[in-house]
Short mmCIF file of C-alpha atoms and ligand atoms in Angstrom, two decimals:
data_model
loop_
_atom_site.label_atom_id
_atom_site.label_comp_id
_atom_site.label_asym_id
_atom_site.label_seq_id
_atom_site.Cartn_x
_atom_site.Cartn_y
_atom_site.Cartn_z
CA MET A 983 -36.96 -47.33 -59.64
CA ALA A 984 -37.95 -47.54 -55.96
CA PRO A 985 -40.30 -44.84 -54.61
CA GLU A 986 -38.69 -41.40 -54.53
CA ALA A 987 -39.47 -40.86 -50.85
CA GLU A 988 -37.50 -43.96 -49.96
CA LEU A 989 -34.61 -43.61 -52.35
CA MET A 990 -33.81 -39.90 -52.45
CA PRO A 991 -32.90 -39.30 -48.77
CA ARG A 992 -30.47 -42.22 -48.86
CA LEU A 993 -29.05 -41.13 -52.19
CA ARG A 994 -28.63 -37.55 -50.98
CA ASN A 995 -26.87 -38.81 -47.84
CA VAL A 996 -24.38 -40.86 -49.77
CA LEU A 997 -23.74 -38.20 -52.42
CA TYR A 998 -22.71 -35.68 -49.75
CA SER A 999 -21.09 -38.17 -47.36
CA GLY A 1000 -17.58 -37.65 -48.67
CA GLN A 1001 -17.51 -41.39 -49.52
CA ILE A 1002 -18.94 -41.86 -52.97
CA GLY A 1003 -16.36 -44.44 -54.13
CA GLU A 1004 -16.21 -48.07 -53.09
CA GLY A 1005 -16.81 -48.35 -49.36
CA PRO A 1006 -18.87 -50.15 -46.73
CA ILE A 1007 -22.14 -49.60 -48.62
CA VAL A 1008 -20.79 -51.72 -51.47
CA ALA A 1009 -19.93 -54.49 -49.01
CA GLU A 1010 -23.41 -54.21 -47.48
CA PHE A 1011 -25.02 -54.46 -50.91
CA GLU A 1012 -22.94 -57.53 -51.76
CA ALA A 1013 -24.04 -59.17 -48.52
CA LYS A 1014 -27.74 -58.39 -49.06
CA PHE A 1015 -27.64 -59.39 -52.74
CA GLY A 1016 -25.92 -62.62 -51.68
CA GLU A 1017 -28.80 -63.34 -49.29
CA PHE A 1018 -31.30 -62.77 -52.09
CA VAL A 1019 -29.62 -65.33 -54.37
CA ALA A 1020 -28.82 -67.71 -51.49
CA ALA A 1021 -25.04 -67.41 -51.86
CA PRO A 1022 -23.26 -69.44 -49.19
CA ASP A 1023 -21.38 -66.41 -47.82
CA ARG A 1024 -20.81 -62.76 -48.66
CA ALA A 1025 -17.21 -63.68 -49.49
CA ASN A 1026 -18.57 -65.51 -52.57
CA VAL A 1027 -20.26 -62.39 -53.96
CA LEU A 1028 -18.59 -59.64 -55.99
CA SER A 1029 -20.13 -56.43 -57.32
CA PHE A 1030 -18.99 -54.70 -60.51
CA ASN A 1031 -19.78 -51.59 -62.50
CA SER A 1032 -21.44 -53.72 -65.20
CA GLY A 1033 -22.50 -57.25 -65.95
CA THR A 1034 -20.02 -57.31 -68.83
CA ALA A 1035 -17.19 -56.52 -66.40
CA ALA A 1036 -18.43 -59.30 -64.10
CA LEU A 1037 -18.36 -61.77 -67.00
CA HIS A 1038 -14.90 -60.67 -68.12
CA ILE A 1039 -13.54 -61.25 -64.62
CA ALA A 1040 -15.42 -64.57 -64.33
CA LEU A 1041 -13.69 -65.79 -67.48
CA LEU A 1042 -10.27 -64.66 -66.23
CA ILE A 1043 -10.62 -66.29 -62.83
CA ALA A 1044 -12.04 -69.40 -64.54
CA GLY A 1045 -8.59 -69.60 -66.12
CA VAL A 1046 -9.33 -68.50 -69.70
CA LYS A 1047 -6.04 -67.52 -71.32
CA PRO A 1048 -5.40 -66.07 -74.78
CA GLY A 1049 -6.25 -68.68 -77.42
CA ASP A 1050 -8.35 -70.84 -75.11
CA GLU A 1051 -11.77 -71.89 -76.37
CA VAL A 1052 -15.02 -71.07 -74.59
CA VAL A 1053 -18.15 -72.90 -75.75
CA SER A 1054 -21.01 -70.43 -75.80
CA THR A 1055 -24.38 -69.57 -77.29
CA PRO A 1056 -25.08 -67.03 -80.04
CA MET A 1057 -28.63 -66.48 -78.72
CA THR A 1058 -27.88 -63.75 -76.19
CA ALA A 1059 -26.98 -60.09 -75.81
CA GLU A 1060 -23.63 -59.42 -77.45
CA PRO A 1061 -21.73 -58.64 -74.20
CA THR A 1062 -21.90 -62.33 -73.25
CA ASN A 1063 -19.61 -63.21 -76.11
CA LEU A 1064 -17.61 -59.98 -76.29
CA ALA A 1065 -16.47 -60.76 -72.74
CA ILE A 1066 -14.88 -63.96 -74.07
CA VAL A 1067 -12.93 -61.88 -76.59
CA HIS A 1068 -11.99 -59.37 -73.84
CA ALA A 1069 -10.45 -62.30 -71.93
CA GLY A 1070 -8.48 -63.31 -75.04
CA GLY A 1071 -10.60 -66.42 -75.56
CA ARG A 1072 -11.95 -67.90 -78.79
CA VAL A 1073 -15.71 -68.21 -79.07
CA VAL A 1074 -16.90 -71.67 -80.13
CA TRP A 1075 -20.61 -71.77 -80.90
CA ALA A 1076 -22.79 -74.52 -79.57
CA ASP A 1077 -26.26 -74.82 -81.06
CA ILE A 1078 -29.41 -73.99 -79.11
CA ASP A 1079 -32.63 -75.75 -78.31
CA PRO A 1080 -35.15 -74.23 -80.76
CA ALA A 1081 -37.90 -74.79 -78.16
CA ASN A 1082 -36.56 -72.02 -75.91
CA GLY A 1083 -33.33 -70.40 -77.18
CA ASN A 1084 -31.08 -71.93 -74.53
CA ILE A 1085 -27.78 -73.67 -75.27
CA ASP A 1086 -28.17 -77.35 -76.15
CA PRO A 1087 -26.11 -79.67 -73.90
CA ASP A 1088 -25.66 -82.30 -76.66
CA SER A 1089 -24.19 -79.67 -78.94
CA VAL A 1090 -21.95 -78.39 -76.11
CA ARG A 1091 -20.54 -81.88 -75.62
CA GLN A 1092 -19.77 -82.15 -79.34
CA LYS A 1093 -17.94 -78.81 -79.35
CA LEU A 1094 -15.50 -79.62 -76.53
CA THR A 1095 -11.82 -79.92 -77.48
CA PRO A 1096 -8.64 -80.15 -75.39
CA ARG A 1097 -8.46 -76.31 -75.74
CA THR A 1098 -11.90 -75.73 -74.15
CA ARG A 1099 -11.41 -73.80 -70.93
CA ALA A 1100 -15.03 -73.01 -69.95
CA ILE A 1101 -18.68 -73.38 -70.91
CA LEU A 1102 -20.77 -70.21 -70.92
CA ALA A 1103 -24.55 -70.70 -70.72
CA VAL A 1104 -27.22 -67.99 -70.78
CA ASP A 1105 -30.66 -68.20 -69.16
CA TYR A 1106 -32.24 -66.68 -72.25
CA GLY A 1107 -35.15 -64.39 -71.49
CA GLY A 1108 -35.09 -65.66 -67.89
CA ILE A 1109 -35.62 -69.36 -68.68
CA PRO A 1110 -32.91 -71.24 -66.79
CA ALA A 1111 -30.56 -73.13 -69.10
CA PRO A 1112 -30.43 -76.95 -68.65
CA LEU A 1113 -28.01 -76.50 -65.76
CA ALA A 1114 -27.96 -80.09 -64.50
CA ALA A 1115 -26.87 -81.48 -67.87
CA LEU A 1116 -24.40 -78.64 -68.41
CA SER A 1117 -22.86 -79.11 -64.95
CA THR A 1118 -22.35 -82.80 -65.68
CA ILE A 1119 -20.64 -82.00 -68.98
CA ALA A 1120 -18.43 -79.36 -67.35
CA GLY A 1121 -17.61 -81.71 -64.46
CA ASP A 1122 -16.72 -84.57 -66.84
CA ALA A 1123 -14.44 -82.23 -68.80
CA GLY A 1124 -12.91 -80.73 -65.64
CA ILE A 1125 -13.78 -77.18 -66.71
CA PRO A 1126 -15.97 -74.53 -65.08
CA LEU A 1127 -19.55 -73.70 -66.02
CA ILE A 1128 -20.28 -69.97 -66.17
CA GLU A 1129 -23.95 -68.97 -66.07
CA ASP A 1130 -24.96 -65.64 -67.56
CA ALA A 1131 -28.08 -65.05 -65.47
CA ALA A 1132 -28.47 -61.44 -66.63
CA HIS A 1133 -32.14 -62.15 -67.40
CA ALA A 1134 -32.76 -64.58 -64.58
CA LEU A 1135 -32.72 -62.82 -61.23
CA GLY A 1136 -35.34 -64.62 -59.12
CA ALA A 1137 -35.65 -67.57 -61.52
CA ARG A 1138 -35.40 -70.99 -59.89
CA TYR A 1139 -33.83 -74.27 -60.89
CA ALA A 1140 -34.31 -77.59 -59.10
CA GLY A 1141 -36.25 -75.68 -56.45
CA LYS A 1142 -33.39 -73.25 -55.71
CA VAL A 1143 -33.13 -69.62 -56.71
CA ALA A 1144 -30.64 -68.76 -59.51
CA GLY A 1145 -27.22 -67.92 -58.10
CA THR A 1146 -25.55 -71.14 -57.03
CA HIS A 1147 -26.13 -73.61 -59.86
CA ALA A 1148 -22.85 -72.96 -61.67
CA ASP A 1149 -19.23 -72.29 -60.74
CA PHE A 1150 -19.76 -68.63 -61.63
CA VAL A 1151 -23.13 -66.91 -61.93
CA MET A 1152 -23.38 -63.40 -63.34
CA PHE A 1153 -26.27 -60.95 -62.96
CA SER A 1154 -26.61 -57.64 -64.78
CA LEU A 1155 -28.03 -54.63 -62.95
CA GLN A 1156 -28.19 -52.34 -65.99
CA ALA A 1157 -31.08 -50.01 -66.71
CA ILE A 1158 -33.78 -52.45 -67.79
CA LYS A 1159 -33.11 -55.51 -65.66
CA HIS A 1160 -35.39 -56.74 -62.82
CA LEU A 1161 -33.09 -54.96 -60.38
CA THR A 1162 -31.22 -51.93 -61.64
CA THR A 1163 -28.52 -49.88 -59.96
CA VAL A 1164 -28.49 -47.73 -63.16
CA ASP A 1165 -25.49 -49.82 -64.20
CA GLY A 1166 -23.85 -52.67 -62.36
CA GLY A 1167 -23.19 -56.37 -62.29
CA MET A 1168 -22.81 -59.16 -59.75
CA LEU A 1169 -20.81 -62.35 -59.75
CA VAL A 1170 -21.46 -65.25 -57.40
CA CYS A 1171 -18.43 -67.55 -57.24
CA ARG A 1172 -18.72 -71.08 -55.85
CA ASP A 1173 -15.10 -70.98 -54.75
CA VAL A 1174 -14.12 -68.31 -52.21
CA SER A 1175 -10.51 -68.17 -53.40
CA ALA A 1176 -11.72 -67.49 -56.96
CA ALA A 1177 -13.83 -64.66 -55.56
CA ALA A 1178 -10.80 -63.25 -53.74
CA HIS A 1179 -8.89 -63.33 -57.04
CA GLY A 1180 -11.78 -61.50 -58.72
CA ARG A 1181 -11.83 -58.88 -55.97
CA VAL A 1182 -8.19 -58.04 -56.77
CA LEU A 1183 -8.71 -58.04 -60.55
CA ARG A 1184 -11.70 -55.72 -60.35
CA TRP A 1185 -9.51 -53.02 -58.79
CA PHE A 1186 -6.42 -52.72 -61.03
CA GLY A 1187 -4.92 -55.95 -59.68
CA MET A 1188 -4.49 -54.53 -56.18
CA ASP A 1189 -5.76 -55.68 -52.80
CA ARG A 1190 -7.81 -52.70 -51.67
CA ASN A 1191 -7.21 -53.55 -48.02
CA ALA A 1192 -3.42 -53.50 -48.34
CA PRO A 1193 -1.47 -50.25 -47.85
CA ARG A 1194 -1.30 -48.59 -51.28
CA ILE A 1195 2.48 -48.34 -51.42
CA GLY A 1196 3.04 -51.80 -49.95
CA VAL A 1197 1.07 -53.56 -52.65
CA ASP A 1198 2.45 -55.14 -55.82
CA ILE A 1199 0.44 -55.55 -59.02
CA ALA A 1200 1.37 -59.02 -60.21
CA GLU A 1201 -1.46 -59.39 -62.72
CA VAL A 1202 -3.19 -56.76 -64.83
CA GLY A 1203 -6.47 -55.72 -63.25
CA TYR A 1204 -9.29 -53.42 -64.28
CA LYS A 1205 -11.38 -50.49 -63.04
CA TYR A 1206 -14.51 -52.58 -62.62
CA HIS A 1207 -15.65 -52.12 -59.02
CA MET A 1208 -19.02 -50.78 -57.92
CA ASN A 1209 -19.28 -47.50 -55.97
CA ASN A 1210 -21.30 -46.45 -52.93
CA VAL A 1211 -23.80 -44.47 -55.02
CA ASN A 1212 -24.86 -47.41 -57.20
CA ALA A 1213 -24.77 -49.71 -54.17
CA THR A 1214 -27.14 -47.38 -52.29
CA ILE A 1215 -29.59 -47.55 -55.18
CA GLY A 1216 -29.17 -51.33 -55.16
CA LEU A 1217 -29.91 -51.63 -51.45
CA VAL A 1218 -33.18 -49.72 -51.83
CA GLN A 1219 -34.11 -51.58 -55.04
CA LEU A 1220 -33.54 -54.92 -53.31
CA GLN A 1221 -36.41 -54.14 -50.96
CA HIS A 1222 -38.77 -54.07 -53.95
CA VAL A 1223 -37.27 -56.55 -56.38
CA GLN A 1224 -39.36 -59.54 -55.32
CA ASP A 1225 -42.53 -57.58 -56.21
CA VAL A 1226 -41.05 -56.73 -59.60
CA ILE A 1227 -40.11 -60.37 -60.26
CA ASP A 1228 -43.49 -61.60 -59.03
CA ARG A 1229 -45.25 -59.35 -61.52
CA HIS A 1230 -43.10 -60.59 -64.42
CA VAL A 1231 -43.82 -64.18 -63.35
CA ALA A 1232 -47.57 -63.57 -62.95
CA ASN A 1233 -47.76 -62.04 -66.44
CA GLY A 1234 -45.62 -64.83 -67.89
CA ARG A 1235 -47.79 -67.56 -66.37
CA PHE A 1236 -50.91 -65.78 -67.60
CA PHE A 1237 -49.54 -65.96 -71.18
CA ASP A 1238 -48.50 -69.60 -70.69
CA HIS A 1239 -52.20 -70.41 -70.34
CA ALA A 1240 -53.85 -67.68 -72.42
CA LEU A 1241 -51.71 -68.30 -75.52
CA ALA A 1242 -51.75 -72.12 -75.45
CA GLY A 1243 -53.18 -73.85 -78.50
CA ILE A 1244 -53.27 -70.83 -80.84
CA PRO A 1245 -52.72 -71.92 -84.47
CA GLY A 1246 -49.41 -70.61 -85.84
CA LEU A 1247 -47.97 -69.85 -82.39
CA GLU A 1248 -45.67 -72.05 -80.36
CA LEU A 1249 -44.88 -71.43 -76.70
CA CYS A 1250 -41.42 -72.01 -75.27
CA ARG A 1251 -40.89 -75.33 -73.53
CA TRP A 1252 -38.16 -75.85 -70.95
CA ASP A 1253 -36.35 -78.22 -68.62
CA ALA A 1254 -38.78 -79.57 -65.98
CA ALA A 1255 -36.47 -78.28 -63.21
CA ALA A 1256 -36.66 -74.67 -64.49
CA GLU A 1257 -38.93 -71.92 -63.16
CA PRO A 1258 -38.36 -68.83 -65.33
CA SER A 1259 -38.18 -65.23 -64.15
CA TYR A 1260 -39.96 -64.14 -67.36
CA TRP A 1261 -37.67 -61.19 -68.01
CA MET A 1262 -38.89 -61.45 -71.61
CA TYR A 1263 -41.77 -63.49 -72.96
CA THR A 1264 -40.76 -65.30 -76.12
CA VAL A 1265 -43.11 -67.01 -78.56
CA MET A 1266 -42.39 -68.61 -81.93
CA VAL A 1267 -44.78 -67.56 -84.68
CA GLU A 1268 -45.48 -68.26 -88.32
CA ARG A 1269 -45.51 -65.19 -90.61
CA ARG A 1270 -43.68 -63.08 -88.04
CA GLU A 1271 -43.93 -59.83 -89.95
CA ASP A 1272 -47.73 -60.11 -90.06
CA PHE A 1273 -47.77 -60.89 -86.34
CA VAL A 1274 -45.66 -57.82 -85.55
CA ASN A 1275 -47.82 -55.58 -87.74
CA LYS A 1276 -51.06 -56.88 -86.24
CA LEU A 1277 -49.85 -56.18 -82.70
CA ALA A 1278 -48.39 -52.80 -83.66
CA GLY A 1279 -51.78 -51.85 -85.08
CA ARG A 1280 -53.28 -52.47 -81.64
CA GLY A 1281 -50.60 -50.47 -79.85
CA ILE A 1282 -48.59 -53.50 -78.70
CA ALA A 1283 -44.81 -53.34 -79.03
CA THR A 1284 -42.84 -56.45 -79.93
CA SER A 1285 -39.11 -56.97 -80.21
CA LEU A 1286 -36.39 -59.34 -81.32
CA ALA A 1287 -34.17 -57.89 -78.57
CA HIS A 1288 -30.87 -59.28 -79.86
CA GLN A 1289 -29.17 -60.14 -83.12
CA ARG A 1290 -27.97 -63.73 -83.17
CA ASN A 1291 -24.35 -63.10 -82.21
CA ASP A 1292 -22.78 -65.45 -84.76
CA LEU A 1293 -23.68 -63.03 -87.58
CA HIS A 1294 -21.46 -60.22 -86.25
CA SER A 1295 -18.21 -59.72 -88.19
CA VAL A 1296 -16.27 -59.67 -84.94
CA PHE A 1297 -17.17 -63.34 -84.49
CA ALA A 1298 -16.57 -64.33 -88.15
CA ALA A 1299 -13.78 -66.77 -87.23
CA SER A 1300 -16.27 -68.77 -85.13
CA ARG A 1301 -18.88 -69.35 -87.90
CA ALA A 1302 -20.62 -72.73 -87.69
CA GLU A 1303 -23.72 -74.57 -88.85
CA LEU A 1304 -26.39 -73.88 -86.23
CA PRO A 1305 -29.72 -75.32 -87.36
CA GLY A 1306 -31.33 -74.79 -83.93
CA VAL A 1307 -30.44 -71.09 -84.04
CA ASP A 1308 -31.73 -70.84 -87.63
CA ARG A 1309 -35.06 -72.32 -86.63
CA PHE A 1310 -35.49 -70.33 -83.41
CA PHE A 1311 -34.29 -66.98 -84.70
CA SER A 1312 -36.48 -67.04 -87.81
CA ARG A 1313 -39.68 -67.44 -85.78
CA MET A 1314 -39.09 -65.97 -82.31
CA ILE A 1315 -40.55 -62.70 -81.07
CA HIS A 1316 -40.84 -61.15 -77.61
CA ILE A 1317 -44.13 -59.73 -76.38
CA PRO A 1318 -44.48 -57.38 -73.39
CA CYS A 1319 -44.69 -59.15 -70.01
CA GLY A 1320 -42.80 -56.93 -67.54
CA TRP A 1321 -43.94 -55.20 -64.36
CA TRP A 1322 -45.50 -52.38 -66.40
CA VAL A 1323 -48.00 -54.73 -68.08
CA SER A 1324 -51.31 -54.47 -66.23
CA ASP A 1325 -54.08 -57.09 -66.07
CA ASP A 1326 -55.97 -55.14 -68.76
CA ASP A 1327 -52.85 -54.87 -70.93
CA ARG A 1328 -52.13 -58.58 -70.83
CA ALA A 1329 -55.77 -59.47 -71.58
CA HIS A 1330 -55.65 -57.06 -74.57
CA ILE A 1331 -52.40 -58.68 -75.80
CA ALA A 1332 -53.81 -62.22 -75.48
CA ASP A 1333 -57.16 -61.29 -77.10
CA THR A 1334 -55.38 -59.60 -80.00
CA ILE A 1335 -53.15 -62.62 -80.62
CA ARG A 1336 -56.08 -65.01 -80.34
CA GLU A 1337 -57.85 -63.15 -83.20
CA GLY A 1338 -55.04 -64.30 -85.48
CA TRP A 1339 -52.73 -62.30 -87.79
C1 PLP B 766 -27.66 -61.85 -71.48
C2 PLP B 766 -26.85 -60.64 -71.12
N1 PLP B 766 -25.56 -60.82 -70.81
C3 PLP B 766 -24.78 -59.78 -70.47
C4 PLP B 766 -25.26 -58.50 -70.41
C5 PLP B 766 -24.34 -57.39 -70.06
O1 PLP B 766 -24.71 -56.76 -68.90
P1 PLP B 766 -24.37 -55.21 -68.67
O2 PLP B 766 -25.20 -54.41 -69.62
O3 PLP B 766 -24.75 -55.00 -67.24
O4 PLP B 766 -22.91 -55.04 -68.91
C6 PLP B 766 -26.62 -58.27 -70.71
C7 PLP B 766 -27.26 -56.96 -70.64
O5 PLP B 766 -27.06 -56.01 -71.23
C8 PLP B 766 -27.43 -59.37 -71.09
O6 PLP B 766 -28.72 -59.20 -71.41
#
């Protein structure tokens, strides 16, 4: 959270302004966030009260209708795939690249059918998915590519910051992301008319600028908009987010070098065009339980972060053979690399791992 002296006066002002709902501060936050992710115009950027809401709306405005298939990855936080179900879609699993946990374009191509309405890719842990190959596949199939960039604020692909590499790009602003508004989500839409559709759907299906009794709800909408309080937090956080991202990246690059060549440990490898945001630092290890215990004994927390989504009962109808997921999920583990990890901490982590487990 941004320094108290900076945040609290602005928060106090908005809380007692008489305008705590969605107002001009939300629009200002959308504009400033859009600048940060190099969106073409503020009209392309929508804020939401969560990343899950942003994804749900992205799927709806991408044209996903009940029964349509969405090709997606099981290696993600569950909301990625629950949003497909919220939209009435059917989850079709593509396999992942066991070198980094991201969706595998060859597998995506194999999973397309005439019922496929969208491809949903996740930048797992902040490593950009292979967006060039995925865009080509989506373009060839005439369907949109949706990028779940919840972990990837500030990541870059082909020299450009994450935000404009897919038809729809979602960011989560929940509690533990690079930029938090406590809860919130953003959607950058390539097409301005799609964004306008999303703006209506995020507020019950009504145009907020139209007179309330002159407006007709033609399509069911949702209570998904952001409010001025969260947007105020976001505006202040935005002034510090590059420092937060830079620290994640500095720690991540430190581990890229410090952990290279350790027997029994494999580093992630990624698309040459990708520059990760290092939201999490993932390694693949032999004898994972021993690795976890060794680090725990030295006061170092590790985590698996997410269950592979295909194992949840709610997705039972989508079960598939996923050898890449099997390989990755049996060996992967996340080690601390966020803004809270100091130079001493990261040296202690690397030294401990180098001793072996
Ligand atoms: C990859 C991924 N997708 C989607 C979400 C959902 O975002 P939110 O918690 O803001 O709804 C999250 C975070 O929780 C996430 O990590």
